[in-house]
């Protein structure tokens, strides 16, 4: 079991609203909430940077955290402005979410609402090996669409 150190920045987190947590026993991502003082009226095609209310430190260089939109909200148009957030193991600062309303309608986000999810994943950091050529494969260098034309 890996531990994740968090430092509470918004006193409502863990009291009024739950800490980041998994919504079900088999959930891959922890739900993250917005720590707002009032509802955020996100107009169509606008972006706003909001706080998740905590700072964190992973500390293990073999792990990174990915911030992803919640699928139901993403379908309605609320996604992350950077599409996927990447949090390095040595980062110790506040977690913020770039919320982008890509829909044509205003989206209202309530204080404490779950808007994103965080997934911890392993990191592979290979050494770069420069070669003159690759070992042959059936596909070779055939690119876009090359495997779906049969």
mmCIF file of N, CA, C and O in Angstrom, residues 10-113:
data_model
loop_
_atom_site.group_PDB
_atom_site.id
_atom_site.type_symbol
_atom_site.label_atom_id
_atom_site.label_comp_id
_atom_site.label_asym_id
_atom_site.label_seq_id
_atom_site.Cartn_x
_atom_site.Cartn_y
_atom_site.Cartn_z
ATOM 1 N N UNK A 10 -7.784 24.082 2.765
ATOM 2 C CA UNK A 10 -9.118 24.638 2.979
ATOM 3 C C UNK A 10 -9.729 23.885 4.155
ATOM 4 O O UNK A 10 -9.945 22.668 4.069
ATOM 5 N N UNK A 11 -10.013 24.564 5.278
ATOM 6 C CA UNK A 11 -10.487 23.872 6.487
ATOM 7 C C UNK A 11 -11.827 23.145 6.322
ATOM 8 O O UNK A 11 -12.173 22.304 7.158
ATOM 9 N N UNK A 12 -12.551 23.424 5.269
ATOM 10 C CA UNK A 12 -13.820 22.713 5.040
ATOM 11 C C UNK A 12 -13.575 21.284 4.553
ATOM 12 O O UNK A 12 -14.420 20.408 4.715
ATOM 13 N N UNK A 13 -12.394 21.052 3.971
ATOM 14 C CA UNK A 13 -12.058 19.732 3.437
ATOM 15 C C UNK A 13 -11.769 18.785 4.603
ATOM 16 O O UNK A 13 -10.967 19.085 5.471
ATOM 17 N N UNK A 14 -12.451 17.657 4.595
ATOM 18 C CA UNK A 14 -12.313 16.700 5.691
ATOM 19 C C UNK A 14 -13.322 16.924 6.800
ATOM 20 O O UNK A 14 -13.452 16.099 7.699
ATOM 21 N N UNK A 15 -14.034 18.057 6.748
ATOM 22 C CA UNK A 15 -15.067 18.360 7.746
ATOM 23 C C UNK A 15 -16.413 18.522 7.051
ATOM 24 O O UNK A 15 -17.290 17.691 7.157
ATOM 25 N N UNK A 16 -16.544 19.621 6.301
ATOM 26 C CA UNK A 16 -17.785 19.883 5.565
ATOM 27 C C UNK A 16 -17.868 19.010 4.320
ATOM 28 O O UNK A 16 -18.951 18.547 3.962
ATOM 29 N N UNK A 17 -16.733 18.809 3.666
ATOM 30 C CA UNK A 17 -16.653 17.978 2.468
ATOM 31 C C UNK A 17 -15.632 16.876 2.702
ATOM 32 O O UNK A 17 -14.626 17.091 3.386
ATOM 33 N N UNK A 18 -15.846 15.705 2.125
ATOM 34 C CA UNK A 18 -14.892 14.613 2.320
ATOM 35 C C UNK A 18 -13.521 14.906 1.720
ATOM 36 O O UNK A 18 -13.402 15.653 0.750
ATOM 37 N N UNK A 19 -12.505 14.293 2.314
ATOM 38 C CA UNK A 19 -11.177 14.303 1.722
ATOM 39 C C UNK A 19 -11.246 13.586 0.381
ATOM 40 O O UNK A 19 -12.210 12.851 0.113
ATOM 41 N N UNK A 20 -10.232 13.742 -0.473
ATOM 42 C CA UNK A 20 -10.223 12.938 -1.706
ATOM 43 C C UNK A 20 -10.398 11.468 -1.338
ATOM 44 O O UNK A 20 -9.779 10.976 -0.388
ATOM 45 N N UNK A 21 -11.288 10.805 -2.060
ATOM 46 C CA UNK A 21 -11.586 9.413 -1.717
ATOM 47 C C UNK A 21 -12.103 8.668 -2.944
ATOM 48 O O UNK A 21 -12.493 9.267 -3.935
ATOM 49 N N UNK A 22 -12.096 7.340 -2.827
ATOM 50 C CA UNK A 22 -12.625 6.475 -3.876
ATOM 51 C C UNK A 22 -14.109 6.265 -3.605
ATOM 52 O O UNK A 22 -14.501 5.869 -2.510
ATOM 53 N N UNK A 23 -14.946 6.517 -4.604
ATOM 54 C CA UNK A 23 -16.401 6.446 -4.429
ATOM 55 C C UNK A 23 -16.918 5.020 -4.354
ATOM 56 O O UNK A 23 -18.022 4.795 -3.880
ATOM 57 N N UNK A 24 -16.140 4.056 -4.824
ATOM 58 C CA UNK A 24 -16.544 2.651 -4.717
ATOM 59 C C UNK A 24 -15.310 1.800 -4.457
ATOM 60 O O UNK A 24 -14.172 2.261 -4.629
ATOM 61 N N UNK A 25 -15.523 0.566 -4.078
ATOM 62 C CA UNK A 25 -14.418 -0.327 -3.726
ATOM 63 C C UNK A 25 -13.454 -0.557 -4.886
ATOM 64 O O UNK A 25 -12.258 -0.755 -4.665
ATOM 65 N N UNK A 26 -13.927 -0.529 -6.116
ATOM 66 C CA UNK A 26 -13.077 -0.809 -7.267
ATOM 67 C C UNK A 26 -12.779 0.425 -8.117
ATOM 68 O O UNK A 26 -12.278 0.305 -9.235
ATOM 69 N N UNK A 27 -13.077 1.613 -7.603
ATOM 70 C CA UNK A 27 -12.819 2.842 -8.358
ATOM 71 C C UNK A 27 -11.319 3.035 -8.553
ATOM 72 O O UNK A 27 -10.531 2.806 -7.635
ATOM 73 N N UNK A 28 -10.924 3.458 -9.744
ATOM 74 C CA UNK A 28 -9.514 3.720 -10.040
ATOM 75 C C UNK A 28 -9.102 5.122 -9.622
ATOM 76 O O UNK A 28 -7.942 5.366 -9.322
ATOM 77 N N UNK A 29 -10.055 6.046 -9.628
ATOM 78 C CA UNK A 29 -9.737 7.436 -9.340
ATOM 79 C C UNK A 29 -10.405 7.935 -8.074
ATOM 80 O O UNK A 29 -11.508 7.525 -7.732
ATOM 81 N N UNK A 30 -9.682 8.824 -7.376
ATOM 82 C CA UNK A 30 -10.245 9.501 -6.203
ATOM 83 C C UNK A 30 -10.977 10.742 -6.674
ATOM 84 O O UNK A 30 -10.450 11.491 -7.498
ATOM 85 N N UNK A 31 -12.155 10.971 -6.137
ATOM 86 C CA UNK A 31 -12.898 12.176 -6.474
ATOM 87 C C UNK A 31 -12.260 13.399 -5.820
ATOM 88 O O UNK A 31 -11.873 13.355 -4.647
ATOM 89 N N UNK A 32 -12.150 14.477 -6.607
ATOM 90 C CA UNK A 32 -11.656 15.754 -6.113
ATOM 91 C C UNK A 32 -12.783 16.772 -6.167
ATOM 92 O O UNK A 32 -13.576 16.792 -7.101
ATOM 93 N N UNK A 33 -12.837 17.615 -5.164
ATOM 94 C CA UNK A 33 -13.893 18.613 -5.042
ATOM 95 C C UNK A 33 -13.329 20.014 -5.230
ATOM 96 O O UNK A 33 -12.166 20.254 -4.958
ATOM 97 N N UNK A 34 -14.182 20.926 -5.659
ATOM 98 C CA UNK A 34 -13.771 22.328 -5.763
ATOM 99 C C UNK A 34 -13.988 22.998 -4.417
ATOM 100 O O UNK A 34 -15.016 22.811 -3.778
ATOM 101 N N UNK A 35 -13.023 23.756 -3.988
ATOM 102 C CA UNK A 35 -13.137 24.510 -2.744
ATOM 103 C C UNK A 35 -13.400 25.959 -3.109
ATOM 104 O O UNK A 35 -12.479 26.761 -3.276
ATOM 105 N N UNK A 36 -14.664 26.243 -3.285
ATOM 106 C CA UNK A 36 -15.139 27.564 -3.678
ATOM 107 C C UNK A 36 -15.904 28.191 -2.527
ATOM 108 O O UNK A 36 -16.492 27.475 -1.703
ATOM 109 N N UNK A 37 -15.954 29.515 -2.485
ATOM 110 C CA UNK A 37 -16.745 30.217 -1.481
ATOM 111 C C UNK A 37 -18.173 30.481 -1.945
ATOM 112 O O UNK A 37 -19.054 30.712 -1.129
ATOM 113 N N UNK A 38 -18.371 30.451 -3.263
ATOM 114 C CA UNK A 38 -19.708 30.660 -3.825
ATOM 115 C C UNK A 38 -19.776 29.881 -5.130
ATOM 116 O O UNK A 38 -18.752 29.470 -5.682
ATOM 117 N N UNK A 39 -20.986 29.656 -5.658
ATOM 118 C CA UNK A 39 -21.101 28.928 -6.927
ATOM 119 C C UNK A 39 -20.306 29.612 -8.041
ATOM 120 O O UNK A 39 -20.225 30.845 -8.098
ATOM 121 N N UNK A 40 -19.701 28.808 -8.890
ATOM 122 C CA UNK A 40 -18.949 29.304 -10.040
ATOM 123 C C UNK A 40 -19.825 29.153 -11.273
ATOM 124 O O UNK A 40 -20.258 28.049 -11.605
ATOM 125 N N UNK A 41 -20.115 30.262 -11.932
ATOM 126 C CA UNK A 41 -20.901 30.259 -13.165
ATOM 127 C C UNK A 41 -19.913 30.276 -14.323
ATOM 128 O O UNK A 41 -19.394 31.339 -14.683
ATOM 129 N N UNK A 42 -19.665 29.109 -14.858
ATOM 130 C CA UNK A 42 -18.673 28.957 -15.924
ATOM 131 C C UNK A 42 -19.387 29.071 -17.265
ATOM 132 O O UNK A 42 -20.138 28.180 -17.665
ATOM 133 N N UNK A 43 -19.173 30.198 -17.932
ATOM 134 C CA UNK A 43 -19.830 30.436 -19.212
ATOM 135 C C UNK A 43 -19.285 29.507 -20.287
ATOM 136 O O UNK A 43 -18.211 28.925 -20.140
ATOM 137 N N UNK A 44 -20.028 29.375 -21.370
ATOM 138 C CA UNK A 44 -19.619 28.521 -22.493
ATOM 139 C C UNK A 44 -18.223 28.901 -22.961
ATOM 140 O O UNK A 44 -17.891 30.087 -23.057
ATOM 141 N N UNK A 45 -17.410 27.884 -23.199
ATOM 142 C CA UNK A 45 -16.061 28.028 -23.733
ATOM 143 C C UNK A 45 -15.164 28.942 -22.891
ATOM 144 O O UNK A 45 -14.384 29.725 -23.421
ATOM 145 N N UNK A 46 -15.292 28.843 -21.571
ATOM 146 C CA UNK A 46 -14.399 29.578 -20.677
ATOM 147 C C UNK A 46 -13.686 28.600 -19.753
ATOM 148 O O UNK A 46 -14.122 27.462 -19.566
ATOM 149 N N UNK A 47 -12.580 29.070 -19.182
ATOM 150 C CA UNK A 47 -11.731 28.253 -18.316
ATOM 151 C C UNK A 47 -11.510 28.985 -17.002
ATOM 152 O O UNK A 47 -11.338 30.204 -16.994
ATOM 153 N N UNK A 48 -11.505 28.246 -15.914
ATOM 154 C CA UNK A 48 -11.251 28.822 -14.600
ATOM 155 C C UNK A 48 -10.368 27.871 -13.803
ATOM 156 O O UNK A 48 -10.592 26.658 -13.808
ATOM 157 N N UNK A 49 -9.366 28.406 -13.124
ATOM 158 C CA UNK A 49 -8.484 27.604 -12.287
ATOM 159 C C UNK A 49 -9.036 27.606 -10.872
ATOM 160 O O UNK A 49 -9.230 28.671 -10.276
ATOM 161 N N UNK A 50 -9.308 26.409 -10.328
ATOM 162 C CA UNK A 50 -9.923 26.305 -9.005
ATOM 163 C C UNK A 50 -9.095 25.391 -8.105
ATOM 164 O O UNK A 50 -8.405 24.484 -8.572
ATOM 165 N N UNK A 51 -9.227 25.613 -6.822
ATOM 166 C CA UNK A 51 -8.472 24.853 -5.831
ATOM 167 C C UNK A 51 -9.201 23.575 -5.439
ATOM 168 O O UNK A 51 -10.427 23.556 -5.306
ATOM 169 N N UNK A 52 -8.408 22.517 -5.221
ATOM 170 C CA UNK A 52 -8.952 21.270 -4.668
ATOM 171 C C UNK A 52 -8.865 21.281 -3.147
ATOM 172 O O UNK A 52 -9.292 20.331 -2.495
ATOM 173 N N UNK A 53 -8.275 22.326 -2.578
ATOM 174 C CA UNK A 53 -8.267 22.493 -1.133
ATOM 175 C C UNK A 53 -7.141 21.797 -0.390
ATOM 176 O O UNK A 53 -7.125 21.792 0.840
ATOM 177 N N UNK A 54 -6.190 21.217 -1.115
ATOM 178 C CA UNK A 54 -5.089 20.539 -0.440
ATOM 179 C C UNK A 54 -3.828 20.599 -1.296
ATOM 180 O O UNK A 54 -3.884 20.822 -2.493
ATOM 181 N N UNK A 55 -2.710 20.415 -0.627
ATOM 182 C CA UNK A 55 -1.424 20.224 -1.291
ATOM 183 C C UNK A 55 -1.072 18.759 -1.086
ATOM 184 O O UNK A 55 -1.601 18.105 -0.176
ATOM 185 N N UNK A 56 -0.195 18.234 -1.933
ATOM 186 C CA UNK A 56 0.177 16.833 -1.762
ATOM 187 C C UNK A 56 1.617 16.595 -2.148
ATOM 188 O O UNK A 56 2.231 17.393 -2.848
ATOM 189 N N UNK A 57 2.132 15.472 -1.656
ATOM 190 C CA UNK A 57 3.488 15.040 -1.976
ATOM 191 C C UNK A 57 3.454 13.530 -2.137
ATOM 192 O O UNK A 57 3.167 12.804 -1.189
ATOM 193 N N UNK A 58 3.722 13.056 -3.359
ATOM 194 C CA UNK A 58 3.737 11.621 -3.626
ATOM 195 C C UNK A 58 5.018 11.010 -3.064
ATOM 196 O O UNK A 58 4.989 9.992 -2.370
ATOM 197 N N UNK A 59 6.151 11.616 -3.388
ATOM 198 C CA UNK A 59 7.417 11.195 -2.813
ATOM 199 C C UNK A 59 8.078 9.975 -3.422
ATOM 200 O O UNK A 59 9.241 9.727 -3.168
ATOM 201 N N UNK A 60 7.372 9.213 -4.224
ATOM 202 C CA UNK A 60 7.919 8.009 -4.842
ATOM 203 C C UNK A 60 8.109 8.293 -6.331
ATOM 204 O O UNK A 60 7.125 8.454 -7.052
ATOM 205 N N UNK A 61 9.357 8.347 -6.841
ATOM 206 C CA UNK A 61 9.564 8.678 -8.249
ATOM 207 C C UNK A 61 9.004 7.635 -9.215
ATOM 208 O O UNK A 61 8.943 7.884 -10.410
ATOM 209 N N UNK A 62 8.568 6.506 -8.704
ATOM 210 C CA UNK A 62 7.954 5.484 -9.537
ATOM 211 C C UNK A 62 6.449 5.643 -9.672
ATOM 212 O O UNK A 62 5.775 4.797 -10.258
ATOM 213 N N UNK A 63 5.912 6.753 -9.140
ATOM 214 C CA UNK A 63 4.463 7.000 -9.179
ATOM 215 C C UNK A 63 4.221 8.439 -9.597
ATOM 216 O O UNK A 63 4.945 9.350 -9.202
ATOM 217 N N UNK A 64 3.175 8.649 -10.391
ATOM 218 C CA UNK A 64 2.710 9.992 -10.715
ATOM 219 C C UNK A 64 1.199 10.022 -10.515
ATOM 220 O O UNK A 64 0.555 8.982 -10.416
ATOM 221 N N UNK A 65 0.636 11.195 -10.455
ATOM 222 C CA UNK A 65 -0.814 11.342 -10.356
ATOM 223 C C UNK A 65 -1.320 12.011 -11.627
ATOM 224 O O UNK A 65 -0.707 12.952 -12.133
ATOM 225 N N UNK A 66 -2.427 11.506 -12.132
ATOM 226 C CA UNK A 66 -3.095 12.090 -13.286
ATOM 227 C C UNK A 66 -4.422 12.674 -12.831
ATOM 228 O O UNK A 66 -5.180 12.009 -12.112
ATOM 229 N N UNK A 67 -4.710 13.902 -13.234
ATOM 230 C CA UNK A 67 -6.010 14.510 -12.984
ATOM 231 C C UNK A 67 -6.833 14.374 -14.253
ATOM 232 O O UNK A 67 -6.385 14.743 -15.336
ATOM 233 N N UNK A 68 -8.026 13.848 -14.090
ATOM 234 C CA UNK A 68 -8.916 13.568 -15.222
ATOM 235 C C UNK A 68 -10.306 14.126 -14.926
ATOM 236 O O UNK A 68 -10.706 14.212 -13.761
ATOM 237 N N UNK A 69 -11.068 14.463 -15.969
ATOM 238 C CA UNK A 69 -12.451 14.894 -15.714
ATOM 239 C C UNK A 69 -13.299 13.712 -15.262
ATOM 240 O O UNK A 69 -12.982 12.563 -15.551
ATOM 241 N N UNK A 70 -14.357 13.984 -14.542
ATOM 242 C CA UNK A 70 -15.338 12.947 -14.221
ATOM 243 C C UNK A 70 -16.141 12.700 -15.492
ATOM 244 O O UNK A 70 -16.540 13.628 -16.179
ATOM 245 N N UNK A 71 -16.395 11.448 -15.798
ATOM 246 C CA UNK A 71 -16.976 11.109 -17.099
ATOM 247 C C UNK A 71 -18.358 11.720 -17.327
ATOM 248 O O UNK A 71 -18.635 12.217 -18.416
ATOM 249 N N UNK A 72 -19.219 11.711 -16.336
ATOM 250 C CA UNK A 72 -20.553 12.277 -16.518
ATOM 251 C C UNK A 72 -20.511 13.768 -16.781
ATOM 252 O O UNK A 72 -21.213 14.288 -17.649
ATOM 253 N N UNK A 73 -19.668 14.484 -16.042
ATOM 254 C CA UNK A 73 -19.533 15.926 -16.261
ATOM 255 C C UNK A 73 -18.862 16.210 -17.594
ATOM 256 O O UNK A 73 -19.201 17.168 -18.285
ATOM 257 N N UNK A 74 -17.886 15.372 -17.957
ATOM 258 C CA UNK A 74 -17.215 15.540 -19.243
ATOM 259 C C UNK A 74 -18.180 15.420 -20.398
ATOM 260 O O UNK A 74 -18.101 16.161 -21.378
ATOM 261 N N UNK A 75 -19.121 14.480 -20.269
ATOM 262 C CA UNK A 75 -20.129 14.312 -21.313
ATOM 263 C C UNK A 75 -21.001 15.560 -21.450
ATOM 264 O O UNK A 75 -21.415 15.923 -22.543
ATOM 265 N N UNK A 76 -21.237 16.225 -20.318
ATOM 266 C CA UNK A 76 -22.055 17.442 -20.335
ATOM 267 C C UNK A 76 -21.255 18.676 -20.753
ATOM 268 O O UNK A 76 -21.821 19.740 -20.926
ATOM 269 N N UNK A 77 -19.904 18.539 -20.864
ATOM 270 C CA UNK A 77 -19.098 19.646 -21.343
ATOM 271 C C UNK A 77 -18.056 20.161 -20.373
ATOM 272 O O UNK A 77 -17.249 21.011 -20.743
ATOM 273 N N UNK A 78 -18.050 19.680 -19.118
ATOM 274 C CA UNK A 78 -17.059 20.153 -18.158
ATOM 275 C C UNK A 78 -15.860 19.218 -18.173
ATOM 276 O O UNK A 78 -15.945 18.079 -17.724
ATOM 277 N N UNK A 79 -14.746 19.698 -18.716
ATOM 278 C CA UNK A 79 -13.514 18.919 -18.802
ATOM 279 C C UNK A 79 -12.383 19.752 -18.205
ATOM 280 O O UNK A 79 -12.590 20.873 -17.763
ATOM 281 N N UNK A 80 -11.193 19.207 -18.220
ATOM 282 C CA UNK A 80 -10.046 19.948 -17.718
ATOM 283 C C UNK A 80 -9.419 20.752 -18.850
ATOM 284 O O UNK A 80 -9.262 20.243 -19.963
ATOM 285 N N UNK A 81 -9.055 21.974 -18.571
ATOM 286 C CA UNK A 81 -8.494 22.861 -19.577
ATOM 287 C C UNK A 81 -7.210 22.339 -20.186
ATOM 288 O O UNK A 81 -6.911 22.605 -21.339
ATOM 289 N N UNK A 82 -6.462 21.561 -19.418
ATOM 290 C CA UNK A 82 -5.236 20.962 -19.944
ATOM 291 C C UNK A 82 -5.471 19.498 -20.320
ATOM 292 O O UNK A 82 -4.519 18.770 -20.564
ATOM 293 N N UNK A 83 -6.734 19.088 -20.349
ATOM 294 C CA UNK A 83 -7.210 17.740 -20.695
ATOM 295 C C UNK A 83 -6.787 16.695 -19.687
ATOM 296 O O UNK A 83 -7.618 15.980 -19.175
ATOM 297 N N UNK A 84 -5.511 16.565 -19.376
ATOM 298 C CA UNK A 84 -5.034 15.666 -18.329
ATOM 299 C C UNK A 84 -3.974 16.400 -17.541
ATOM 300 O O UNK A 84 -3.006 16.895 -18.115
ATOM 301 N N UNK A 85 -4.143 16.462 -16.230
ATOM 302 C CA UNK A 85 -3.120 17.065 -15.390
ATOM 303 C C UNK A 85 -2.125 16.004 -14.962
ATOM 304 O O UNK A 85 -2.501 14.859 -14.716
ATOM 305 N N UNK A 86 -0.874 16.373 -14.886
ATOM 306 C CA UNK A 86 0.182 15.462 -14.472
ATOM 307 C C UNK A 86 0.866 16.044 -13.248
ATOM 308 O O UNK A 86 1.349 17.180 -13.289
ATOM 309 N N UNK A 87 0.919 15.277 -12.164
ATOM 310 C CA UNK A 87 1.544 15.737 -10.929
ATOM 311 C C UNK A 87 2.753 14.850 -10.653
ATOM 312 O O UNK A 87 2.620 13.634 -10.461
ATOM 313 N N UNK A 88 3.923 15.463 -10.661
ATOM 314 C CA UNK A 88 5.160 14.735 -10.437
ATOM 315 C C UNK A 88 5.323 14.362 -8.971
ATOM 316 O O UNK A 88 4.792 15.026 -8.076
ATOM 317 N N UNK A 89 6.112 13.324 -8.725
ATOM 318 C CA UNK A 89 6.320 12.792 -7.385
ATOM 319 C C UNK A 89 6.977 13.792 -6.442
ATOM 320 O O UNK A 89 6.758 13.744 -5.231
ATOM 321 N N UNK A 90 7.766 14.728 -6.976
ATOM 322 C CA UNK A 90 8.466 15.675 -6.111
ATOM 323 C C UNK A 90 7.704 16.981 -5.895
ATOM 324 O O UNK A 90 8.144 17.840 -5.137
ATOM 325 N N UNK A 91 6.537 17.136 -6.504
ATOM 326 C CA UNK A 91 5.723 18.338 -6.318
ATOM 327 C C UNK A 91 5.104 18.315 -4.924
ATOM 328 O O UNK A 91 4.628 17.279 -4.457
ATOM 329 N N UNK A 92 5.115 19.465 -4.255
ATOM 330 C CA UNK A 92 4.560 19.551 -2.901
ATOM 331 C C UNK A 92 3.572 20.701 -2.749
ATOM 332 O O UNK A 92 3.230 21.086 -1.642
ATOM 333 N N UNK A 93 3.102 21.219 -3.850
ATOM 334 C CA UNK A 93 2.250 22.399 -3.796
ATOM 335 C C UNK A 93 0.770 22.100 -3.849
ATOM 336 O O UNK A 93 0.334 20.948 -3.843
ATOM 337 N N UNK A 94 -0.015 23.173 -3.923
ATOM 338 C CA UNK A 94 -1.471 23.031 -3.951
ATOM 339 C C UNK A 94 -1.943 22.363 -5.244
ATOM 340 O O UNK A 94 -1.368 22.578 -6.307
ATOM 341 N N UNK A 95 -3.000 21.600 -5.123
ATOM 342 C CA UNK A 95 -3.619 20.963 -6.277
ATOM 343 C C UNK A 95 -4.706 21.901 -6.787
ATOM 344 O O UNK A 95 -5.598 22.305 -6.043
ATOM 345 N N UNK A 96 -4.568 22.243 -8.053
ATOM 346 C CA UNK A 96 -5.559 23.108 -8.702
ATOM 347 C C UNK A 96 -6.044 22.416 -9.956
ATOM 348 O O UNK A 96 -5.320 21.622 -10.564
ATOM 349 N N UNK A 97 -7.267 22.719 -10.325
ATOM 350 C CA UNK A 97 -7.883 22.103 -11.496
ATOM 351 C C UNK A 97 -8.305 23.202 -12.462
ATOM 352 O O UNK A 97 -8.965 24.158 -12.071
ATOM 353 N N UNK A 98 -7.891 23.052 -13.706
ATOM 354 C CA UNK A 98 -8.279 23.974 -14.757
ATOM 355 C C UNK A 98 -9.589 23.455 -15.338
ATOM 356 O O UNK A 98 -9.605 22.462 -16.054
ATOM 357 N N UNK A 99 -10.689 24.099 -15.000
ATOM 358 C CA UNK A 99 -12.007 23.649 -15.454
ATOM 359 C C UNK A 99 -12.408 24.408 -16.708
ATOM 360 O O UNK A 99 -12.442 25.634 -16.721
ATOM 361 N N UNK A 100 -12.735 23.656 -17.741
ATOM 362 C CA UNK A 100 -13.094 24.227 -19.046
ATOM 363 C C UNK A 100 -14.506 23.796 -19.392
ATOM 364 O O UNK A 100 -14.806 22.600 -19.461
ATOM 365 N N UNK A 101 -15.357 24.761 -19.630
ATOM 366 C CA UNK A 101 -16.712 24.490 -20.102
ATOM 367 C C UNK A 101 -16.669 24.502 -21.625
ATOM 368 O O UNK A 101 -16.681 25.553 -22.249
ATOM 369 N N UNK A 102 -16.604 23.318 -22.214
ATOM 370 C CA UNK A 102 -16.538 23.232 -23.678
ATOM 371 C C UNK A 102 -17.935 23.138 -24.303
ATOM 372 O O UNK A 102 -18.068 22.976 -25.512
ATOM 373 N N UNK A 103 -18.970 23.246 -23.482
ATOM 374 C CA UNK A 103 -20.335 23.193 -24.002
ATOM 375 C C UNK A 103 -20.757 24.572 -24.495
ATOM 376 O O UNK A 103 -20.006 25.541 -24.388
ATOM 377 N N UNK A 104 -21.959 24.658 -24.995
ATOM 378 C CA UNK A 104 -22.528 25.923 -25.469
ATOM 379 C C UNK A 104 -23.382 26.594 -24.404
ATOM 380 O O UNK A 104 -23.939 27.673 -24.630
ATOM 381 N N UNK A 105 -23.505 25.941 -23.248
ATOM 382 C CA UNK A 105 -24.352 26.459 -22.175
ATOM 383 C C UNK A 105 -23.526 26.764 -20.931
ATOM 384 O O UNK A 105 -22.477 26.180 -20.712
ATOM 385 N N UNK A 106 -24.033 27.655 -20.102
ATOM 386 C CA UNK A 106 -23.393 27.949 -18.828
ATOM 387 C C UNK A 106 -23.481 26.709 -17.928
ATOM 388 O O UNK A 106 -24.492 26.020 -17.913
ATOM 389 N N UNK A 107 -22.414 26.433 -17.189
ATOM 390 C CA UNK A 107 -22.401 25.352 -16.208
ATOM 391 C C UNK A 107 -22.178 25.990 -14.838
ATOM 392 O O UNK A 107 -21.272 26.808 -14.666
ATOM 393 N N UNK A 108 -23.011 25.640 -13.876
ATOM 394 C CA UNK A 108 -22.871 26.146 -12.511
ATOM 395 C C UNK A 108 -22.231 25.053 -11.668
ATOM 396 O O UNK A 108 -22.733 23.928 -11.600
ATOM 397 N N UNK A 109 -21.119 25.409 -11.023
ATOM 398 C CA UNK A 109 -20.391 24.471 -10.171
ATOM 399 C C UNK A 109 -20.544 24.943 -8.736
ATOM 400 O O UNK A 109 -20.202 26.075 -8.394
ATOM 401 N N UNK A 110 -21.075 24.072 -7.904
ATOM 402 C CA UNK A 110 -21.343 24.416 -6.510
ATOM 403 C C UNK A 110 -20.107 24.175 -5.637
ATOM 404 O O UNK A 110 -19.314 23.272 -5.910
ATOM 405 N N UNK A 111 -19.941 24.965 -4.579
ATOM 406 C CA UNK A 111 -18.842 24.712 -3.649
ATOM 407 C C UNK A 111 -18.890 23.266 -3.136
ATOM 408 O O UNK A 111 -19.958 22.759 -2.786
ATOM 409 N N UNK A 112 -17.741 22.607 -3.137
ATOM 410 C CA UNK A 112 -17.658 21.231 -2.661
ATOM 411 C C UNK A 112 -18.057 20.173 -3.675
ATOM 412 O O UNK A 112 -17.995 18.980 -3.383
ATOM 413 N N UNK A 113 -18.446 20.581 -4.871
ATOM 414 C CA UNK A 113 -18.874 19.618 -5.885
ATOM 415 C C UNK A 113 -17.689 18.808 -6.398
ATOM 416 O O UNK A 113 -16.585 19.323 -6.567
#
